[in-house]
Short mmCIF file of C-alpha atoms in Angstrom, two decimals:
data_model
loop_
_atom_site.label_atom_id
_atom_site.label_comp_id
_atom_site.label_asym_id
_atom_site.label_seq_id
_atom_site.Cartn_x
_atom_site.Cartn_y
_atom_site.Cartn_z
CA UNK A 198 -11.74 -7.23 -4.41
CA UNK A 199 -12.32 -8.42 -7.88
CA UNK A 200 -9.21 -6.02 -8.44
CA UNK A 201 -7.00 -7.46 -5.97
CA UNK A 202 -7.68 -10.93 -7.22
CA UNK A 203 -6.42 -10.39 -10.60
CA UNK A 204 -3.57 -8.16 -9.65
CA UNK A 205 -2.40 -11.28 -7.63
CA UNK A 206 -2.43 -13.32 -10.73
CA UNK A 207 -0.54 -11.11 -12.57
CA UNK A 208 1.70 -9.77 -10.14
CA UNK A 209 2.66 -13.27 -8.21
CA UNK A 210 5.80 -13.96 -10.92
CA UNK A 211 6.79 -10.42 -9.96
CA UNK A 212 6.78 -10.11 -6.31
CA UNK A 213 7.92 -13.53 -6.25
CA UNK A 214 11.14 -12.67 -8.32
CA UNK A 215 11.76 -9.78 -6.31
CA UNK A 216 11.85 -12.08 -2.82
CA UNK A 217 14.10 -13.84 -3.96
CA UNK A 218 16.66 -10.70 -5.91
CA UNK A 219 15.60 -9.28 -2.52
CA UNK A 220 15.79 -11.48 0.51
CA UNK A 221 12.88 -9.56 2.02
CA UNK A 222 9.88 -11.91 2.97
CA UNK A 223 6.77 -12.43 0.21
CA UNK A 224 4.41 -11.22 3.02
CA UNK A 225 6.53 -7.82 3.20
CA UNK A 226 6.89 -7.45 -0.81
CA UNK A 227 3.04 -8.02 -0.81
CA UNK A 228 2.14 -5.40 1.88
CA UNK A 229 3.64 -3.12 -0.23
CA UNK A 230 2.30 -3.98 -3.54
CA UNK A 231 -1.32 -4.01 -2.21
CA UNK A 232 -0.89 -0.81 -0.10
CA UNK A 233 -0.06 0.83 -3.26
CA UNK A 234 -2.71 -0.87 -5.11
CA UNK A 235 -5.49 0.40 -2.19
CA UNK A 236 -4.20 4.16 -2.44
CA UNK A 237 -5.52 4.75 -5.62
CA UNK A 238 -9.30 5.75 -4.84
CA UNK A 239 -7.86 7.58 -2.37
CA UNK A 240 -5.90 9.33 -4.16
CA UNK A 241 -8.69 10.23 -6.72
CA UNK A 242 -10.43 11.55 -3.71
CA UNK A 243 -7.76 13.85 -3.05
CA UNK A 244 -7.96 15.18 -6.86
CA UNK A 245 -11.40 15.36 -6.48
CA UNK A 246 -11.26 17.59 -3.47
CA UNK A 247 -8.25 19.96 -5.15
CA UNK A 248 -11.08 20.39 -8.11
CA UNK A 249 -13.27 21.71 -6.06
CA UNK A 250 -10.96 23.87 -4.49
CA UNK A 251 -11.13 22.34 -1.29
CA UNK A 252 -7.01 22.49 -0.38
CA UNK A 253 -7.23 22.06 2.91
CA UNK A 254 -9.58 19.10 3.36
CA UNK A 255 -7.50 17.55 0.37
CA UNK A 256 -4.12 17.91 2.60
CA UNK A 257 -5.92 16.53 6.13
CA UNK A 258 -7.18 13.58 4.04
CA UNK A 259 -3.87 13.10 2.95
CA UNK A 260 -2.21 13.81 5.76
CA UNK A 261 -4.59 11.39 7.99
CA UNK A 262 -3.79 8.55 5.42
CA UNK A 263 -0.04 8.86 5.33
CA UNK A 264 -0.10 8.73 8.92
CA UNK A 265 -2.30 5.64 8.99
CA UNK A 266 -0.22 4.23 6.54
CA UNK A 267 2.95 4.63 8.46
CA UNK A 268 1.85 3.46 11.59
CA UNK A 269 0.56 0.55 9.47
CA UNK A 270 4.35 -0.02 7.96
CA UNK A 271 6.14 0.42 11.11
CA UNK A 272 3.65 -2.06 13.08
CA UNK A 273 4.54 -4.86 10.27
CA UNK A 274 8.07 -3.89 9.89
CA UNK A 275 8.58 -4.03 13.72
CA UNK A 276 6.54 -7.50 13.39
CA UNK A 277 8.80 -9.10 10.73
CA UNK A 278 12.01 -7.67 12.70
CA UNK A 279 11.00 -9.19 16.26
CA UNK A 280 8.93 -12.23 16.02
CA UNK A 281 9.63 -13.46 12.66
#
């Protein structure tokens, strides 16, 4: 969390910028940043597992997540395109 915190202070001018080159909403700039921020320990936990020679629990666990995260995406895109 303590993470998150100060990557919003430092990434605010950023995502802020890039609302307005973009025309895309904050909120949808800011999904992205964060879900790329909250992938890393997961993708340490993928590395992890392909140390240990565990391949195919390393490709369920990333196969799992990318389908979470998609579902995730298309649930806020879908948002922002119908009710916003």
């Amino acid at each position: 969390i303590i993470m998150l915190i100060r990557s919003w202070y430092f990434l605010d001018p950023i995502v802020t910028f890039t609302t307005e080159a973009s025309k895309a909403p904050k909120w949808l700039i800011w999904f992205l940043v964060l879900s790329t921020l909250t992938s890393w320990p997961e993708f340490k936990s993928v590395l992890a597992l392909l140390k240990r020679q565990k391949t195919l629990d390393a490709f369920i666990n990333i196969l799992v997540s990318n389908i979470t995260n998609l579902w995730l995406a298309i649930i806020w895109v879908l948002i922002w395109l119908y009710i916003l």
